[in-house]
Each structure stands twice: as structure tokens, then as C-alpha cells.
Amino acid sequence: MFMKKLVLCVSAACMLSGVVVGQSRATDKDGLNVFEVPKTEPAPFDGLKVKIGGAFTQSWQSLKDENTATPVFKWDGAAYEYNTGANYNKTTVINGVTYNTMVNGAKYANLNQLVPIKPGFNTANANLYFDVALAEGVNLNMTLYLSSRHHNECWVKGGYIQFDKVPFIKSQLLDDIMKFTTVKVGHMEINYGDAHFRRSDNGCSIYNPFVENYIMDEFATEIGAEVDLQHKGFIGVLGVTNGEIKGDIGGLSLTPATASANPYPSEGNRHPSILGKLGYDKQLTDKFRVRASVSGYYNSGAMSSTLFGGDRGGSHYFGVIENALSTGAAFSGRFNPQFSDKIQTAMGNLLLKYKLMDGLSLESFTTLESAKGRSQKETLGDRTASQFAEDFVLRLGKNENFWVGGRYNTVTSGMSAQTSTSANTWTALPDITIDRIAISGGWYMTKNIMAKVEYVNQKYKGFTNGIYDATTPTKVIVPADIRNGAKFNGVVFEAVVGF
């Protein structure tokens, strides 16, 4: 209740202060296919002004899923048991979850049984935006998640100051440099790759012609600074961040004896992340636009890197391939390679848009990504993961208010599993592959209101169905993965508002 009153009071105060358009991306249809915000001459400054915006997404889904994973039982939320033999000879279903009852009456839940899902409405997602003009060419942006799948309470996504001018420093040289330079400082969405500009960000789904983001969703907010250079279509980005989703000064306590055998690349310390991008974006003719970019991200050892798991909003596919006891249920349908410590990645993107005739344009967006890294405590060295995605979108109508589209997305990744916590031993698992095909269509009723529908079919291949001891066949070394033989498909509708 306090948070609701606070937001209402702040909103009312901001509305009274006036409205100004800052140097930020529009949260309506005007922001479609906008990447780094183009450099324009900042509006004259006549006092502090605030613009308030919002974004809302309401979805209805009819998805069905299945898997073939061997049961893995967990006793009353405590110790794991993998034996599926005679001791588990009684079965009961409680709230859709199958329990096997041992002779002593203790109930064991099958962690690999999928939670029952039925057609219905999902929790609505909502964002709140504040754009503040602090000086000529100096703006502050703050984004809040008011309602999200990942968090029930209000969360601040991030806030940063953007400099398109430096009016407080009287220098003609700096003025000339800032004509093609933008500097951002704060806690912000990192500018790795181009795919994050087309994704759904909690309630802000108006840029995305599909319902969900990529299977391997590269998105995170980190604390740092970014410099963008834009000149005659050429783009350069250089950024340095803390490499984590939040600020923290804690580290690992490693004695000299354990440090020499320490499995952590971070060595108990936090290392900065370096990111960069080179690109070219040009409307070559009145009919043809091309944007090509190559990006990279590197951290030699973080305490908790979240590049592939930093979304505080969550997936727009609800409940698929999840167990009722799952702790990662916010990210259904996605895959996180768990490169939480050491990570290096590269992404290439290509946007091509061609106007075939009046009222008909063809747009393609290609993503190629290669990543390498490891989680904390892994002893087998770096693993690799790769992703390919291709979007084709046919935009229709005088103002391109309608579209139909298709997406193919595939991920391949190395896997490993810890076989002993006391000795910290690991074993390599076979590579896995996840494939997704999505077909979508939609309508911008106005530039602020959009509706879309998508059919999706996703399949999981290569996930282990358990590894057993060669000498003791009933002894499980690595339990079956819930994604073994998994797949889901169905339809999702979304209604979106952005302003």
C-alpha cells in the first residue's frame, strides 16, 4: 500500500512539473527498429521537466508441454532421493503433483513431473518510466517494474544519466566532440548486441513482433559507463561495468592454502566487464535500410555474472517445462548456460529492410552468437554455447500497422554436472540443443496500442536422463534433467500499451 501511494504521489508531482521529450527511445510504435537513439540537437533547456511513460502487457495462453525424464524424488522439500525401486510403491496426487509414499509414510515429490498448465490469462506486466531533463543535453532515465512475473513487488530496473552535451564545461572542443558522442553513466541495460533492442522488457512488448525473446536471452542491467559514437551511419560503443546485476562489495574468503587450488576464476574478487560494438546503420535508398553490427562482452571472473539470466521481468511463456517445486519458474522456455563466473561472448547482427511496394515491406533480422565461460566451482574448464536466430517480418499497410512474421531460433551448449559437493568433482555431459519455431501476426491499432498472436513449437534435445554408477546400477551419479525429451507448443495472445 505504501509503495502504491508513493508511486501515485511521485507521478502527480511529475505531471505538475511539465513534460519534455528527452533523448531517450520512445516507448510506443515510434521506438520500433530504433537501436542507439540517433544524435539530434537537444531541446533548449528552460528548467527541470519530467516526462512520465508506461508500458503494459496482458497475455492469454494455451500451451501444452511434455517430457520423458525419469522421476527424481525430493522428500518434503529436504534431501534428494533417486531410487525408483520397490520402496516407492504407493502413489498419490496432491494439487496435481505425484507423490510416492515410502513404507514409513514420508512423501516424496517427483521433481521431473511437469506442473499442470491450462489455457488462461497470465499475470499482467507493467513498467513505469521517468525521463527528466536536468540541463541542456543532460537527461536522467529511470525505469520501474510495477508488476512482473519474476518479482511480485515494485522493482527499479535501473537509472542513468545521459549526456548529449556538457553545458557545465565551456569548451568548443568538447562541444564539437559531443555532436557525435553520447555518454551514459549509472545502472543501466548494457548495450551488448542488437537483439536486446527488439526484445520484450517485462511490460514493454511493443518493439517485439513475437511474444517471447530468444531462447538464450542476453540481457542484464549493470553499473557502469558507456560511450556511444555515431557519425554518418557508423557506430562505435565502448562500456565498462561492474559485471553484475547489482552493487556488492562482498567477496570470497580464501586462505593461501585454498587459493592455490581455488576453482574460482574470480579468485574471490570482482572483475570489471568490458563491452564493445562496431556497426553501420544507414537508409541507403528510400526503399532499403541496412544495419550490421558486431559486439563483444568479456569478464575474467565475476562473483555472479547474469548476462544470460539478468531479466527481472521473466519469460512471456508461463509454466512450460516447469515443476511445481521449481525455483527457476520465472524463465520458462529459456536456457541459461550458467556462465556466472568467467564469460566471454561475441554477437553479430544484421537488419535488412526493403520496401517492396507501397504498403508492403520485408524485414529480416539475423543473430549469430558464440559464448564461452563457466560457473563458479566448475573444475572442467570453459564450456561453449552458441545461438542462431532468424526473424522474417512482412509489414503491411500504409503506416505498417499490420505484420506477419516467422522466427527460427536454435541454441547448442556444452553441459556439466557436479557429482560430489565434498570433493567438488564434476563430469562433462553431452551437448544439448533447443530449437524453436514461432509464427506471429499483429496489429498496431494506434501507435500506443498493439495486439499480437503467436504459435510456438519448441523442442529440447540431448538433456540427460540420468547417469548411473557402472558397478552399482541403482546408484545415481547425475539425476535425470526435467528437460529430457521435453517439448511444448501452442498459442499465445498479447495486448500491449506503450506511451
PDB file of C-alpha atoms in Angstrom, residues 24-34 51 53-55 129 204-208 444 446-450 496-499:
ATOM      1  CA  SER A  24      15.588   8.532 -24.985  1.00  0.00           C
ATOM      2  CA  ARG A  25      13.834   5.886 -27.029  1.00  0.00           C
ATOM      3  CA  ALA A  26      10.091   6.243 -27.474  1.00  0.00           C
ATOM      4  CA  THR A  27       8.054   3.568 -25.689  1.00  0.00           C
ATOM      5  CA  ASP A  28       5.389   3.492 -28.412  1.00  0.00           C
ATOM      6  CA  LYS A  29       5.499   2.441 -32.082  1.00  0.00           C
ATOM      7  CA  ASP A  30       7.917   5.318 -32.784  1.00  0.00           C
ATOM      8  CA  GLY A  31      10.572   3.252 -30.983  1.00  0.00           C
ATOM      9  CA  LEU A  32      10.243   0.332 -33.415  1.00  0.00           C
ATOM     10  CA  ASN A  33      13.567  -0.624 -35.028  1.00  0.00           C
ATOM     11  CA  VAL A  34      15.370   2.123 -33.104  1.00  0.00           C
ATOM     12  CA  LYS A  51       8.039  13.100 -18.762  1.00  0.00           C
ATOM     13  CA  GLY A  53       5.607   6.968 -19.570  1.00  0.00           C
ATOM     14  CA  GLY A  54       4.277   3.498 -19.131  1.00  0.00           C
ATOM     15  CA  ALA A  55       4.127   0.100 -20.786  1.00  0.00           C
ATOM     16  CA  TYR A 129       9.250   5.396 -16.957  1.00  0.00           C
ATOM     17  CA  CYS A 204       7.291  -3.137 -22.828  1.00  0.00           C
ATOM     18  CA  SER A 205       6.466  -5.576 -25.644  1.00  0.00           C
ATOM     19  CA  ILE A 206       5.696  -3.041 -28.357  1.00  0.00           C
ATOM     20  CA  TYR A 207       9.027  -3.441 -30.221  1.00  0.00           C
ATOM     21  CA  ASN A 208       8.883  -7.245 -30.380  1.00  0.00           C
ATOM     22  CA  TYR A 444      -0.865  -1.560 -34.226  1.00  0.00           C
ATOM     23  CA  THR A 446      -2.705   3.165 -32.803  1.00  0.00           C
ATOM     24  CA  LYS A 447       0.943   3.929 -32.194  1.00  0.00           C
ATOM     25  CA  ASN A 448       0.266   3.280 -28.490  1.00  0.00           C
ATOM     26  CA  ILE A 449      -1.904   0.137 -28.710  1.00  0.00           C
ATOM     27  CA  MET A 450      -0.862  -3.174 -30.229  1.00  0.00           C
ATOM     28  CA  VAL A 496       0.186  -4.162 -25.362  1.00  0.00           C
ATOM     29  CA  VAL A 497       0.041  -0.467 -24.473  1.00  0.00           C
ATOM     30  CA  GLY A 498       3.046   1.870 -24.558  1.00  0.00           C
ATOM     31  CA  PHE A 499       3.287   5.634 -24.089  1.00  0.00           C
TER      32      PHE A 499
END
